[in-house]
Amino acid sequence: MFIARHCVTFPAMTGPRFTNLANSLPATVPFVGPEAQERAIGHPFAARMGANENIFGPSPKAIAAMQRASADIWKYADPESHKLRQALALHYGIGSDNIVVGEGIDGLLGYLVRLLIAPGDAVVTSDGAYPTFNYHVAGFGGALHKVPYIDDAESLPNLLLKAAEVDAKLVYFANPDNPMGSVSSGAEIKAQVENIPDGCILLLDEAYIEFAPEGAAPNIAINDPRIIRMRTFSKAYGLAGARVGYALGERNTIRAFEKIRNHFGMNRAAQAGALAALQDGEWLEHTKNCVANSRDSIAAIARKHGLKPLPSATNFVAIDCGGDGMWAKRILDGLVSEGIFVRMPAVAPQNRCIRVSCAPEEELRLFDIALGKVLTGLHSSS
Amino acid sequence: MFIARHCVTFPAMTGPRFTNLANSLPATVPFVGPEAQERAIGHPFAARMGANENIFGPSPKAIAAMQRASADIWKYADPESHKLRQALALHYGIGSDNIVVGEGIDGLLGYLVRLLIAPGDAVVTSDGAYPTFNYHVAGFGGALHKVPYIDDAESLPNLLLKAAEVDAKLVYFANPDNPMGSVSSGAEIKAQVENIPDGCILLLDEAYIEFAPEGAAPNIAINDPRIIRMRTFSKAYGLAGARVGYALGERNTIRAFEKIRNHFGMNRAAQAGALAALQDGEWLEHTKNCVANSRDSIAAIARKHGLKPLPSATNFVAIDCGGDGMWAKRILDGLVSEGIFVRMPAVAPQNRCIRVSCAPEEELRLFDIALGKVLTGLHSSS
């Protein structure tokens, strides 16, 4: 159908005129997927512990719901995600008009940034926090201001001070934090709400909240227009590949998403899976137990090999490798070449760590063996 | 977790500062889904023939692939959609770097408009063509110029004349056309390529191309930077609810999507389903036969009731109801109240028609009965 094999040349003037903003952006991806790494190294990973996926899997009821819905996949999904939003509204005791469902938190982050940020508008985040947020801010021409972590935790007070200083329209704060696994109490966060500057909105990314200790989610009025919260079915509910996230907030803020979102962006089976997952509270408890046990096991393995696990309120553990970023990178590269997919923070001094996702015993056993082998190799060669 | 039930009030200055562009947009949705209509009328539709979904369904192999992949849904999808892009590259005899996969054509339209259109930039389409394209153009502040249909068909020559006149950066042209079902030959389109103005890109939406007669797809070099084509698994492949579309084009244009797209926007099971669907050519032929037969049946039903079916190169038939838009709307409303979901063109004179999607015999039987009842009722009351 296409003439592809021989080279056709065209005058220089032809072709797309991208916007100045688009021309200024690099072609980039916030995360290289494990599949691309597998293609590069030529074999599949033996243990997939790098993307904070929930290897314990979703509720069997969610899998069954998606399998049933696959037979009806000739139908577009309900663009309003009505059933899922109704169920979430009931779950939280809020209105369904306080909820927008989207293609993962990643998709919702893009929409929120687009709604708020014109070129040059100020945004604040922590240096080393979620790269996909930064990707979207850059993608809409925002001026991103970064605040350092303090003791491996994001500092909400410092983020808000910076927001006031630069007149930010948007502040990103993840609780619990990724990639360090640290957590603030809900009371600490709530105490900071009065410090949100006028005309600024605090984006509270709670992707990992279900793994956190009781009280980590602040009790904030849903109609407070200064805050928008984002949550997901990708982590505790084990549906990363389904792409279902949601934002909770004041109804006018939520309604604004209707102006720009891809109304037909949701997968129909994913909606059904998320609904079933939400309704299986028992499986969620099971998952939380598995994750808590796995965190302890990862910490024990780290200690056994002379490394220092950091406390975690998530489904991953940041392990302080006891050196600088170069040293941690050598350990990470060693693990990858041993077939263990893990990742690491990008910014010093957090990049002294590797980040290991919770996993069942078999994966932990492989990680344990590989870590020992890698460390022995590195120590004997140094 | 939230204080939702009592009303908390906040100072007027608090809350989000949306961009001027976002403030200027209405909260809108290009299409109200049938589920929302069902909620409004209080019962489900008996026949779902309004969204040009493929009611004959996807390949059983695609369903099986999605069901298998559901068990692995805890994994994120490969953000590069590598396997699917490789298969498409083989299918078309082009490079995988000529292909970007996205969340349906709708998602890809949004990305393309974002790459090209800054506020005030000119865009050209046909008056009454795909509303979701217009939605994205408005969403990025583009100045949309519309060209009338000629004899119920989009006019590529006129679109390109208008593009030259307004210095458009982007021209939308669907072949076959939705909502009228008309088609241009590939040769006619190819003859127009030299008339694409410098610095303009022709977006050729081929969502329905598999249903069109042989020769409707123009033979254009894949590295021609003046054209980008979009195709989908939503129509002939029966996977509307999966959300898998793709764009084909010159590699630099395709690479630009990497700057802004939601890299983790794809559903993992949907990738597997699309791959299996692409490889089941036999099912595609089966589907095309079913659709061709159904087109004939819809046309016969229309004629039987004294209405005039238009020729169609798609999986739907536009039926000229023999009056104006008000008359067609009364017929459409009557059908909807009889439980038959159909839609109609939005703009005169095309809105003298209703648009009916191809469907199996049982749905056609219900449509036939309902159409007779509605027309009898309207004629007796007029």
CSV table of C-alpha atoms in Angstrom, one decimal, chain A residues 3-321:
chain,number,residue,atom,x,y,z
A,3,ILE,CA,5.9,3.1,-1.3
A,4,ALA,CA,8.3,2.5,1.5
A,5,ARG,CA,11.4,0.8,0.2
A,6,HIS,CA,12.8,3.4,-2.1
A,7,CYS,CA,13.7,6.9,-0.9
A,8,VAL,CA,11.4,9.7,-2.0
A,9,THR,CA,12.7,13.2,-1.4
A,10,PHE,CA,10.7,16.3,-0.8
A,11,PRO,CA,11.3,20.0,-0.9
A,12,ALA,CA,12.6,21.5,2.4
A,13,MET,CA,9.5,23.6,2.9
A,14,THR,CA,7.1,20.8,3.1
A,15,GLY,CA,5.9,19.1,6.2
A,16,PRO,CA,4.6,19.9,9.6
A,17,ARG,CA,5.1,23.2,11.4
A,18,PHE,CA,5.3,22.2,15.0
A,19,THR,CA,4.6,24.8,17.7
A,20,ASN,CA,7.6,26.6,19.2
A,21,LEU,CA,6.9,24.7,22.4
A,22,ALA,CA,6.8,21.3,20.7
A,23,ASN,CA,10.1,22.1,18.8
A,24,SER,CA,11.7,23.0,22.1
A,25,LEU,CA,11.0,19.7,23.7
A,26,PRO,CA,13.2,16.6,23.6
A,27,ALA,CA,11.8,13.3,22.5
A,28,THR,CA,11.8,11.5,25.8
A,29,VAL,CA,10.1,9.0,27.9
A,30,PRO,CA,9.8,9.4,31.7
A,31,PHE,CA,10.5,5.7,32.2
A,32,VAL,CA,12.1,3.1,29.9
A,33,GLY,CA,9.9,0.0,30.3
A,34,PRO,CA,11.3,-3.3,31.4
A,35,GLU,CA,10.3,-4.8,28.0
A,36,ALA,CA,12.7,-2.4,26.2
A,37,GLN,CA,15.4,-3.4,28.7
A,38,GLU,CA,14.7,-7.0,28.0
A,39,ARG,CA,15.0,-6.4,24.2
A,40,ALA,CA,18.3,-4.6,24.8
A,41,ILE,CA,19.8,-7.4,27.0
A,42,GLY,CA,18.3,-10.2,24.9
A,43,HIS,CA,16.4,-12.1,27.5
A,44,PRO,CA,13.4,-11.6,29.8
A,45,PHE,CA,13.9,-10.6,33.4
A,46,ALA,CA,13.7,-13.4,35.9
A,47,ALA,CA,12.2,-11.0,38.5
A,48,ARG,CA,10.3,-7.9,37.6
A,49,MET,CA,10.8,-5.7,40.7
A,50,GLY,CA,11.5,-2.3,39.3
A,51,ALA,CA,8.2,-0.5,38.4
A,52,ASN,CA,6.4,-0.9,41.7
A,53,GLU,CA,3.9,-3.1,40.1
A,54,ASN,CA,1.8,-5.3,42.4
A,55,ILE,CA,3.2,-8.7,41.6
A,56,PHE,CA,0.7,-10.3,44.0
A,57,GLY,CA,-1.8,-9.4,41.4
A,58,PRO,CA,-5.4,-8.1,41.4
A,59,SER,CA,-8.4,-9.6,42.9
A,60,PRO,CA,-9.4,-12.8,41.0
A,61,LYS,CA,-12.8,-11.1,40.8
A,62,ALA,CA,-11.3,-8.2,38.9
A,63,ILE,CA,-9.6,-10.6,36.5
A,64,ALA,CA,-12.9,-12.5,36.0
A,65,ALA,CA,-14.7,-9.2,35.4
A,66,MET,CA,-12.2,-8.1,32.8
A,67,GLN,CA,-12.4,-11.5,31.1
A,68,ARG,CA,-16.1,-11.3,30.9
A,69,ALA,CA,-16.0,-7.7,29.6
A,70,SER,CA,-13.5,-8.8,26.9
A,71,ALA,CA,-16.4,-10.4,25.1
A,72,ASP,CA,-18.2,-7.1,24.9
A,73,ILE,CA,-15.1,-5.1,23.9
A,74,TRP,CA,-16.7,-4.1,20.6
A,75,LYS,CA,-18.6,-1.5,22.6
A,76,TYR,CA,-17.0,1.8,23.5
A,77,ALA,CA,-16.6,2.3,27.2
A,78,ASP,CA,-19.0,4.6,29.0
A,79,PRO,CA,-17.2,8.0,28.6
A,80,GLU,CA,-18.6,9.1,31.9
A,81,SER,CA,-17.3,6.0,33.8
A,82,HIS,CA,-20.6,6.3,35.6
A,83,LYS,CA,-20.7,3.0,37.5
A,84,LEU,CA,-17.1,3.3,38.6
A,85,ARG,CA,-17.6,6.9,39.7
A,86,GLN,CA,-20.8,6.0,41.6
A,87,ALA,CA,-18.9,3.2,43.4
A,88,LEU,CA,-16.0,5.5,44.3
A,89,ALA,CA,-18.5,8.1,45.5
A,90,LEU,CA,-20.1,5.5,47.8
A,91,HIS,CA,-16.7,4.3,48.9
A,92,TYR,CA,-15.6,7.7,50.0
A,93,GLY,CA,-18.9,9.3,51.0
A,94,ILE,CA,-18.6,12.0,48.4
A,95,GLY,CA,-20.4,13.1,45.2
A,96,SER,CA,-19.7,11.5,41.9
A,97,ASP,CA,-19.2,15.0,40.6
A,98,ASN,CA,-16.1,15.1,42.9
A,99,ILE,CA,-14.5,12.4,40.9
A,100,VAL,CA,-12.9,12.1,37.4
A,101,VAL,CA,-11.6,8.8,36.1
A,102,GLY,CA,-8.7,8.8,33.6
A,103,GLU,CA,-6.0,6.8,31.9
A,104,GLY,CA,-4.0,6.3,35.1
A,105,ILE,CA,-2.7,9.0,37.3
A,106,ASP,CA,-0.2,9.7,34.4
A,107,GLY,CA,-3.0,10.7,32.1
A,108,LEU,CA,-4.7,12.8,34.8
A,109,LEU,CA,-1.5,14.6,35.6
A,110,GLY,CA,-1.3,15.6,32.0
A,111,TYR,CA,-4.8,16.9,32.0
A,112,LEU,CA,-4.4,18.9,35.2
A,113,VAL,CA,-1.1,20.5,34.1
A,114,ARG,CA,-2.8,21.4,30.8
A,115,LEU,CA,-5.7,23.1,32.6
A,116,LEU,CA,-3.5,25.2,34.8
A,117,ILE,CA,-0.1,25.8,33.2
A,118,ALA,CA,0.5,28.1,30.3
A,119,PRO,CA,4.1,28.7,29.1
A,120,GLY,CA,6.1,30.3,31.9
A,121,ASP,CA,3.7,29.5,34.7
A,122,ALA,CA,5.4,28.4,37.9
A,123,VAL,CA,5.1,24.9,39.3
A,124,VAL,CA,6.8,23.4,42.4
A,125,THR,CA,7.9,19.9,43.1
A,126,SER,CA,10.6,18.0,45.0
A,127,ASP,CA,13.9,17.4,43.3
A,128,GLY,CA,13.9,13.7,42.5
A,129,ALA,CA,10.1,13.3,42.8
A,130,TYR,CA,7.8,11.7,40.1
A,131,PRO,CA,9.4,12.3,36.7
A,132,THR,CA,6.2,11.9,34.7
A,133,PHE,CA,4.8,15.0,36.5
A,134,ASN,CA,7.9,17.0,35.4
A,135,TYR,CA,7.4,15.6,31.9
A,136,HIS,CA,4.0,17.1,31.7
A,137,VAL,CA,5.0,20.4,33.2
A,138,ALA,CA,7.8,20.7,30.6
A,139,GLY,CA,5.3,19.6,27.9
A,140,PHE,CA,3.1,22.6,28.6
A,141,GLY,CA,6.0,25.0,29.0
A,142,GLY,CA,5.7,25.4,32.8
A,143,ALA,CA,8.6,26.7,34.8
A,144,LEU,CA,9.4,24.0,37.2
A,145,HIS,CA,10.9,24.9,40.6
A,146,LYS,CA,12.4,22.1,42.7
A,147,VAL,CA,12.8,21.8,46.4
A,148,PRO,CA,15.3,19.3,48.0
A,149,TYR,CA,14.2,16.3,50.0
A,150,ILE,CA,14.9,16.5,53.7
A,151,ASP,CA,16.0,13.2,55.3
A,152,ASP,CA,14.7,11.3,52.3
A,153,ALA,CA,11.3,12.8,52.6
A,154,GLU,CA,9.5,15.5,50.6
A,155,SER,CA,9.0,18.6,52.7
A,156,LEU,CA,5.5,20.0,52.3
A,157,PRO,CA,6.3,23.1,54.3
A,158,ASN,CA,9.3,23.9,52.1
A,159,LEU,CA,7.2,23.1,48.9
A,160,LEU,CA,4.6,25.7,50.0
A,161,LEU,CA,7.2,28.3,50.9
A,162,LYS,CA,8.7,27.9,47.5
A,163,ALA,CA,5.2,28.1,45.9
A,164,ALA,CA,4.6,31.4,47.7
A,165,GLU,CA,8.0,32.7,46.6
A,166,VAL,CA,7.6,31.9,42.9
A,167,ASP,CA,3.8,32.4,42.7
A,168,ALA,CA,3.2,28.8,41.7
A,169,LYS,CA,-0.2,27.7,40.3
A,170,LEU,CA,0.5,24.1,41.2
A,171,VAL,CA,2.5,22.1,43.8
A,172,TYR,CA,3.1,18.4,43.6
A,173,PHE,CA,3.4,16.4,46.7
A,174,ALA,CA,3.3,12.6,46.9
A,175,ASN,CA,2.2,10.9,50.1
A,176,PRO,CA,3.6,8.3,50.5
A,177,ASP,CA,6.6,9.4,48.5
A,178,ASN,CA,8.0,7.6,45.5
A,179,PRO,CA,10.9,6.8,45.1
A,180,MET,CA,11.9,6.9,48.8
A,181,GLY,CA,8.8,5.3,50.4
A,182,SER,CA,8.7,7.9,53.2
A,183,VAL,CA,5.3,9.2,54.5
A,184,SER,CA,3.8,12.2,56.3
A,185,SER,CA,0.9,11.9,58.6
A,186,GLY,CA,-2.4,13.2,57.6
A,187,ALA,CA,-2.3,15.6,60.5
A,188,GLU,CA,1.0,17.0,59.3
A,189,ILE,CA,-0.5,17.6,55.8
A,190,LYS,CA,-3.7,19.0,57.1
A,191,ALA,CA,-1.8,21.5,59.2
A,192,GLN,CA,-0.1,22.8,56.1
A,193,VAL,CA,-3.3,23.4,54.1
A,194,GLU,CA,-3.6,27.0,55.4
A,195,ASN,CA,-0.2,27.7,54.0
A,196,ILE,CA,-1.2,27.0,50.4
A,197,PRO,CA,-0.8,30.4,48.7
A,198,ASP,CA,-3.9,32.1,47.1
A,199,GLY,CA,-4.4,30.9,43.6
A,200,CYS,CA,-2.3,27.8,44.1
A,201,ILE,CA,-3.5,24.2,44.0
A,202,LEU,CA,-1.9,21.4,45.9
A,203,LEU,CA,-1.8,18.1,44.0
A,204,LEU,CA,-1.7,15.3,46.5
A,205,ASP,CA,-0.5,12.2,44.7
A,206,GLU,CA,-1.8,9.3,46.9
A,207,ALA,CA,-0.9,6.4,44.5
A,208,TYR,CA,0.5,4.4,47.3
A,209,ILE,CA,-1.9,5.5,50.1
A,210,GLU,CA,-3.4,2.0,50.7
A,211,PHE,CA,0.0,0.7,51.8
A,212,ALA,CA,0.5,3.5,54.3
A,213,PRO,CA,-0.1,3.3,58.0
A,214,GLU,CA,-3.5,4.4,59.3
A,215,GLY,CA,-3.8,8.2,59.4
A,216,ALA,CA,-1.6,9.0,56.5
A,217,ALA,CA,-4.5,10.3,54.4
A,218,PRO,CA,-5.4,13.8,55.6
A,219,ASN,CA,-9.0,14.5,56.5
A,220,ILE,CA,-9.7,17.4,54.2
A,221,ALA,CA,-13.1,18.7,53.0
A,222,ILE,CA,-13.8,17.4,49.5
A,223,ASN,CA,-15.0,20.9,48.5
A,224,ASP,CA,-11.7,22.6,49.5
A,225,PRO,CA,-10.7,24.1,46.1
A,226,ARG,CA,-7.0,24.3,47.2
A,227,ILE,CA,-6.5,20.6,46.9
A,228,ILE,CA,-6.8,17.9,44.3
A,229,ARG,CA,-6.0,14.3,45.2
A,230,MET,CA,-5.1,11.5,42.8
A,231,ARG,CA,-5.4,7.8,43.4
A,232,THR,CA,-5.0,4.7,41.3
A,233,PHE,CA,-5.9,1.1,40.7
A,234,SER,CA,-2.4,0.4,39.6
A,235,LYS,CA,-0.7,-0.2,42.9
A,236,ALA,CA,-2.7,-1.8,45.8
A,237,TYR,CA,-5.4,-3.0,43.4
A,238,GLY,CA,-2.8,-4.6,41.1
A,239,LEU,CA,-4.2,-3.2,37.8
A,240,ALA,CA,-1.2,-1.3,36.5
A,241,GLY,CA,-1.7,-2.6,32.9
A,242,ALA,CA,-5.4,-1.6,32.9
A,243,ARG,CA,-4.8,2.2,33.3
A,244,VAL,CA,-7.4,3.4,35.7
A,245,GLY,CA,-6.7,6.3,37.9
A,246,TYR,CA,-8.9,9.0,39.4
A,247,ALA,CA,-8.8,12.5,40.8
A,248,LEU,CA,-10.9,13.6,43.8
A,249,GLY,CA,-11.6,17.3,44.4
A,250,GLU,CA,-13.9,20.3,44.4
A,251,ARG,CA,-16.6,19.9,41.8
A,252,ASN,CA,-15.6,22.9,39.7
A,253,THR,CA,-12.1,21.7,39.5
A,254,ILE,CA,-13.2,18.2,38.6
A,255,ARG,CA,-15.7,19.6,36.0
A,256,ALA,CA,-12.8,21.4,34.2
A,257,PHE,CA,-11.4,18.1,33.1
A,258,GLU,CA,-14.5,17.7,30.9
A,259,LYS,CA,-13.2,20.5,28.7
A,260,ILE,CA,-10.1,18.8,27.6
A,261,ARG,CA,-9.9,15.1,28.4
A,262,ASN,CA,-10.1,12.2,25.9
A,263,HIS,CA,-13.7,11.3,26.8
A,264,PHE,CA,-13.3,8.0,25.0
A,265,GLY,CA,-9.9,7.2,26.4
A,266,MET,CA,-10.9,4.5,28.9
A,267,ASN,CA,-10.7,0.8,28.2
A,268,ARG,CA,-14.1,-0.9,28.8
A,269,ALA,CA,-12.8,-4.0,30.4
A,270,ALA,CA,-10.6,-1.9,32.7
A,271,GLN,CA,-13.6,-0.1,34.0
A,272,ALA,CA,-15.2,-3.4,34.9
A,273,GLY,CA,-12.0,-4.7,36.5
A,274,ALA,CA,-11.5,-1.6,38.6
A,275,LEU,CA,-15.1,-1.8,39.8
A,276,ALA,CA,-14.7,-5.4,40.8
A,277,ALA,CA,-11.4,-4.7,42.5
A,278,LEU,CA,-12.8,-1.8,44.5
A,279,GLN,CA,-15.6,-4.1,45.8
A,280,ASP,CA,-13.2,-6.8,47.0
A,281,GLY,CA,-12.0,-5.4,50.2
A,282,GLU,CA,-10.9,-8.8,51.4
A,283,TRP,CA,-8.4,-9.1,48.6
A,284,LEU,CA,-7.1,-5.6,49.4
A,285,GLU,CA,-6.4,-6.7,53.0
A,286,HIS,CA,-4.7,-9.8,51.7
A,287,THR,CA,-2.5,-7.7,49.4
A,288,LYS,CA,-1.6,-5.3,52.1
A,289,ASN,CA,-0.4,-8.3,54.3
A,290,CYS,CA,1.6,-9.7,51.4
A,291,VAL,CA,3.2,-6.4,50.8
A,292,ALA,CA,4.0,-5.8,54.5
A,293,ASN,CA,5.6,-9.2,54.7
A,294,SER,CA,7.6,-8.6,51.5
A,295,ARG,CA,8.8,-5.2,52.8
A,296,ASP,CA,10.2,-7.0,55.9
A,297,SER,CA,11.8,-9.7,53.7
A,298,ILE,CA,13.5,-7.1,51.4
A,299,ALA,CA,14.7,-5.2,54.4
A,300,ALA,CA,16.2,-8.4,55.9
A,301,ILE,CA,17.9,-9.3,52.6
A,302,ALA,CA,19.4,-5.8,52.4
A,303,ARG,CA,20.7,-6.1,55.9
A,304,LYS,CA,22.1,-9.6,55.4
A,305,HIS,CA,24.2,-8.1,52.6
A,306,GLY,CA,25.4,-5.2,54.7
A,307,LEU,CA,23.0,-2.6,53.1
A,308,LYS,CA,20.5,-0.3,54.8
A,309,PRO,CA,16.8,-0.6,54.0
A,310,LEU,CA,14.9,2.6,54.5
A,311,PRO,CA,11.5,2.6,56.2
A,312,SER,CA,8.7,2.3,53.6
A,313,ALA,CA,5.0,3.1,53.6
A,314,THR,CA,4.6,1.7,50.0
A,315,ASN,CA,5.0,-1.5,48.0
A,316,PHE,CA,8.7,-0.9,47.5
A,317,VAL,CA,11.8,-0.5,49.6
A,318,ALA,CA,14.6,2.0,49.0
A,319,ILE,CA,17.9,0.4,50.0
A,320,ASP,CA,20.8,2.7,50.9
A,321,CYS,CA,23.8,1.0,49.2
